Amino acid sequence: MNMEGEASTVGWARWGATKNAKALPDSASTLLAQVLELTPPPPAVPLAEVTVPDCELDDTVLSALRRALGAEHVVTTHDARARHASGMSTPDLLRHRHGEVPVAPQAVLRPADHAEVLSILGLCSRYPVAVVPFGGGTSVVGGLTPSATRHVAVDLSRLDNVVAIDPLSRTATLQAGLRAPRAAELLAEHGFTLGHVPQSYEYATIGGFAATRSSGQASAGYGRFDDMVMALTVATPRGTVRAGRAPASAAGPDLRQLFLGSEGALGVITDVTVRIRPLPAQSHYEGWWFESFADGLHAVRRLAQDGPRPTVLRLSDEVETMIGATGSGRADGGCQLIAGYEGTDVLPTVEAAADVLAAHGGVPLGDEPGHQWARHRFDAPYLRDALLDAGAFAETLETAAYWSALPEVHDRVRLAILDALPDGALVLAHVSHVYETGASLYFTVICSPGSDPVERWRKAKAAASDAIAAAGATISHHHGVGADHRPWYAAEIGDVAVDLLRSVKQQLDPAGILNPGILVP
Amino acid sequence: MNMEGEASTVGWARWGATKNAKALPDSASTLLAQVLELTPPPPAVPLAEVTVPDCELDDTVLSALRRALGAEHVVTTHDARARHASGMSTPDLLRHRHGEVPVAPQAVLRPADHAEVLSILGLCSRYPVAVVPFGGGTSVVGGLTPSATRHVAVDLSRLDNVVAIDPLSRTATLQAGLRAPRAAELLAEHGFTLGHVPQSYEYATIGGFAATRSSGQASAGYGRFDDMVMALTVATPRGTVRAGRAPASAAGPDLRQLFLGSEGALGVITDVTVRIRPLPAQSHYEGWWFESFADGLHAVRRLAQDGPRPTVLRLSDEVETMIGATGSGRADGGCQLIAGYEGTDVLPTVEAAADVLAAHGGVPLGDEPGHQWARHRFDAPYLRDALLDAGAFAETLETAAYWSALPEVHDRVRLAILDALPDGALVLAHVSHVYETGASLYFTVICSPGSDPVERWRKAKAAASDAIAAAGATISHHHGVGADHRPWYAAEIGDVAVDLLRSVKQQLDPAGILNPGILVP
């Protein structure tokens, strides 16, 4: 077993392995140097030098866990514990770079199956010790950093099988710890795809997608992850819940939807049955240009509402287009749109969508921007590393709103961030998930770090979150609640719902061991 | 106020007003006479002659309710109470015909708005008196017949407004008591449609659709009702829950999905924000013939999975086709399919779908069967009245399953019903709601009533429900749980989920007043 340096895990203090690092495009470097005063920071503290207090779990607990899982699956090494202490938000990375980790798990547990997860929950409820389910470790909202003083991480990486495939019904049951690229490989052997490709794709897991209501870059065509879930199995301290039985049902409340988005606070998702689709025979990505974000939004809305619906649809605002975050920005203003098409025979859809885009002022930019986007579709977190290396601060946040509210949300959030960072910041935004009734908005903020970048960002993020709430949008479209969004989440759902959620947690997790401080206000 | 004979309410002891009665097609009458020995029953006991015990609510409660709602909205008349005592299952209708009603509500309350519903819940929690929310009164699963000995019906018919329409985002907020035809009228004034047309359309309400997870005849094109719900407002004894804030969200569990399908047991839904679509400019319905149900299923699956997706898609099995439930059956065996298309320019879709249907052995029957279906799309419950008038027993049940399980579910349920009715029964079935991963199955059973038709059917229905469960299908695709499906529902969701649902109810409804005995096992 090698948990400390596998290529398949995220990097230490950065998104990916150093060998995969991506350089900033020259245009971006030049612009940044003009706009921000940046001083490259000292090199990151190496993992081995990070202080992690010794494991304080008493021998009774450890012995019981070792009996349940096998001693080699109760890992208490320094590196494993440091790596399982937090996620991948920029504040997480900055803390790593400074050699700090939040309260690290006492041990990293690696159960083999659902039954072992149930055993862990039973043992941890008895002692009690808090439990943090750990998939790909890619949370950007503090979802892996509980408020408990003593916890264990339950690393699901050994639950990495395809349990069943039903090609006629087009469903597959996938274990929670399966990473997205491996799930794709295994499904491809049967001629299928999940079509779920979020930016965290390289590291994120099936269970994580379910627990956080992930949404992928191809959501316009394949839907959100929660749309794909036909059934799921959840281990709770009270026992097993198996929710979802048929393609659709009127048999009571949809209990799947209580565990989707539950972020480890209500149980540990151990497998998920998803709707799958045949591997597309063709794919085509292309670029379009619009004079303004408003024009682009109008065109995107028409495609989302009346079709034909591309598989990928993303519209950058003027600032994001100018900076060319995708590496193909035009310098003459306006907004860039990427449309992607996957399927058996995409040409008729490409042409019909082109008619709609052109009718709404779109100017075709050809395939090259599309290819650029496809080549660089997973680059953003690597570019963040490059920005941090250059001495900049970079972070993202996101929301979703109805079409009629979207322009106002865009304005208010931008202004709130700019107000909170008075010495200058670049605020880029794009729409990348569309629905008949509205769309997501994804913001990237680049600024100088100041003397206390974590605290500075906390305030700017709070201002952005307040603006999101004030504009009636949701506090998260696909990142989740975690620890970071909890106050806004509570306000969003209201007091009666907060009490309801607490009572659900109390029922399923009477000892309160499951991810305390995450999600549930 | 006239609650006792409005054309807009369902009939007494029958689905619709007597003037709207439909005669059985000759072919069906002839066949029935050959297969079943039928003796026309005595005429139904008129509503006025039905015994309803006097209202036993004490004056304190009644006075408090009158103060809260206005005296004229606390109705204790014989007819109103009898009409609000049950739904429209065949056992309900048979009891009505015999002059029996289950325990009738002590009073029928007609709140004007959400605030008045909250007041009712507060008052009824205090005394306590059970509360049964009443929309269109069309439940066929005992959803309006609580186990409480003393209850009031909360008739939502005064909550019948469109609260807001957002044409850009294509959403509308509709009050819960709005009946479907009136909602359609009001949306049509703005150029929109909901596209939700279940068989109960003439009488059912928006709140009822949400509370029971209704699915309409055009679900292949417009989706199920629960797919359409963007947000809903629920009055609970603990206060108000407003769930749903954006087109999509990763902010925690989807609490809408806890109230959709909650059947009045967790709260009273007072308004629903739905996704709406432009009124279709064109509609086209046509018939196809397949040599067998298996062939038809294959074709339907291909359309559901790979498109193009018709708006309406229904495939009758051999028996249903033979009996010509839609009035257009062919006598030479095989299965009939109805495909309906609604949209701006339907011809390309009609043609592309025709290619798929033909490639899978479909023989086009032209428009006439489609027109027949469209003309008679709401007839089934009237034909049930005609069958009951002729002395037959007729009832329906339904489920949904994955494609790979569907043929077995079809066989097992048919056989279970035939076994349970050894002196002969006609069991008809069709698929009328399709998904990528599976479809619904809807069974109609026609048999002689025997000496105790209600008890006889209880046993046959139990056998069918056992077969559904044994085949791994869901106990209801769109009728709901009510009182009738409760044991199978409990088994379907499992013990941990049952306890969870009970704790949710306990949290929201500590006095246990909301529809006791319905849904929650």
Tab-separated table of N, CA and C in Angstrom, chain B residues 12 24 29 67 77 98 101 116 147 170 180 194 239 292 313 365 396-397 404 424 443 464 476 487 516:
chain	number	residue	atom	x	y	z
B	12	TRP	N	-70.922	12.327	-7.347
B	12	TRP	CA	-71.140	11.513	-6.162
B	12	TRP	C	-71.264	10.060	-6.622
B	24	LEU	N	-70.069	2.457	-22.743
B	24	LEU	CA	-69.016	1.534	-23.169
B	24	LEU	C	-69.062	1.365	-24.675
B	29	SER	N	-68.705	-4.012	-24.673
B	29	SER	CA	-69.916	-4.584	-24.072
B	29	SER	C	-70.106	-6.024	-24.507
B	67	ARG	N	-63.522	32.010	13.724
B	67	ARG	CA	-62.830	33.300	13.860
B	67	ARG	C	-61.648	33.386	12.887
B	77	THR	N	-72.106	21.056	6.641
B	77	THR	CA	-73.296	20.449	6.030
B	77	THR	C	-73.050	18.968	5.735
B	98	HIS	N	-73.407	2.203	-2.156
B	98	HIS	CA	-74.176	1.539	-1.104
B	98	HIS	C	-74.592	2.479	0.019
B	101	VAL	N	-70.155	6.018	3.781
B	101	VAL	CA	-68.916	6.790	3.671
B	101	VAL	C	-68.018	6.360	4.814
B	116	GLU	N	-53.931	31.436	6.576
B	116	GLU	CA	-55.076	30.757	7.186
B	116	GLU	C	-54.809	29.257	7.342
B	147	SER	N	-56.711	7.534	9.439
B	147	SER	CA	-57.054	6.575	10.480
B	147	SER	C	-57.608	7.277	11.724
B	170	ARG	N	-39.396	31.352	-17.592
B	170	ARG	CA	-40.402	30.311	-17.814
B	170	ARG	C	-40.725	29.568	-16.530
B	180	ALA	N	-56.404	21.821	-12.550
B	180	ALA	CA	-55.568	21.771	-13.750
B	180	ALA	C	-56.166	22.531	-14.940
B	194	LEU	N	-48.343	24.127	-18.881
B	194	LEU	CA	-47.613	23.299	-17.935
B	194	LEU	C	-47.298	21.958	-18.597
B	239	GLY	N	-44.449	25.756	11.260
B	239	GLY	CA	-44.247	26.993	10.511
B	239	GLY	C	-44.075	26.692	9.038
B	292	SER	N	-46.217	-7.905	-31.272
B	292	SER	CA	-46.260	-8.373	-29.881
B	292	SER	C	-45.907	-7.221	-28.947
B	313	LEU	N	-46.413	8.835	-25.425
B	313	LEU	CA	-45.987	7.534	-25.929
B	313	LEU	C	-46.671	6.486	-25.078
B	365	LEU	N	-50.577	3.023	-38.423
B	365	LEU	CA	-52.040	2.922	-38.504
B	365	LEU	C	-52.668	4.262	-38.867
B	396	THR	N	-57.881	-0.092	-11.361
B	396	THR	CA	-56.553	-0.005	-11.979
B	396	THR	C	-55.479	-0.041	-10.901
B	397	LEU	N	-54.285	-0.387	-11.305
B	397	LEU	CA	-53.116	-0.261	-10.439
B	397	LEU	C	-51.913	-0.056	-11.341
B	404	SER	N	-35.080	-3.821	-18.182
B	404	SER	CA	-34.730	-5.241	-18.149
B	404	SER	C	-35.725	-6.050	-17.311
B	424	GLY	N	-62.341	-15.701	-13.277
B	424	GLY	CA	-62.185	-14.990	-14.530
B	424	GLY	C	-62.052	-13.496	-14.370
B	443	PHE	N	-52.101	-1.240	-15.123
B	443	PHE	CA	-52.995	-2.395	-15.299
B	443	PHE	C	-54.442	-1.988	-15.044
B	464	ALA	N	-51.326	-8.571	-6.349
B	464	ALA	CA	-50.621	-7.788	-7.369
B	464	ALA	C	-49.479	-6.994	-6.734
B	476	SER	N	-45.729	2.264	-6.516
B	476	SER	CA	-46.540	3.212	-7.292
B	476	SER	C	-45.675	4.104	-8.159
B	487	PRO	N	-48.243	-0.807	3.579
B	487	PRO	CA	-47.337	-1.914	3.958
B	487	PRO	C	-46.249	-2.171	2.914
B	516	PRO	N	-53.157	11.408	9.493
B	516	PRO	CA	-52.658	10.221	10.199
B	516	PRO	C	-53.075	8.939	9.479
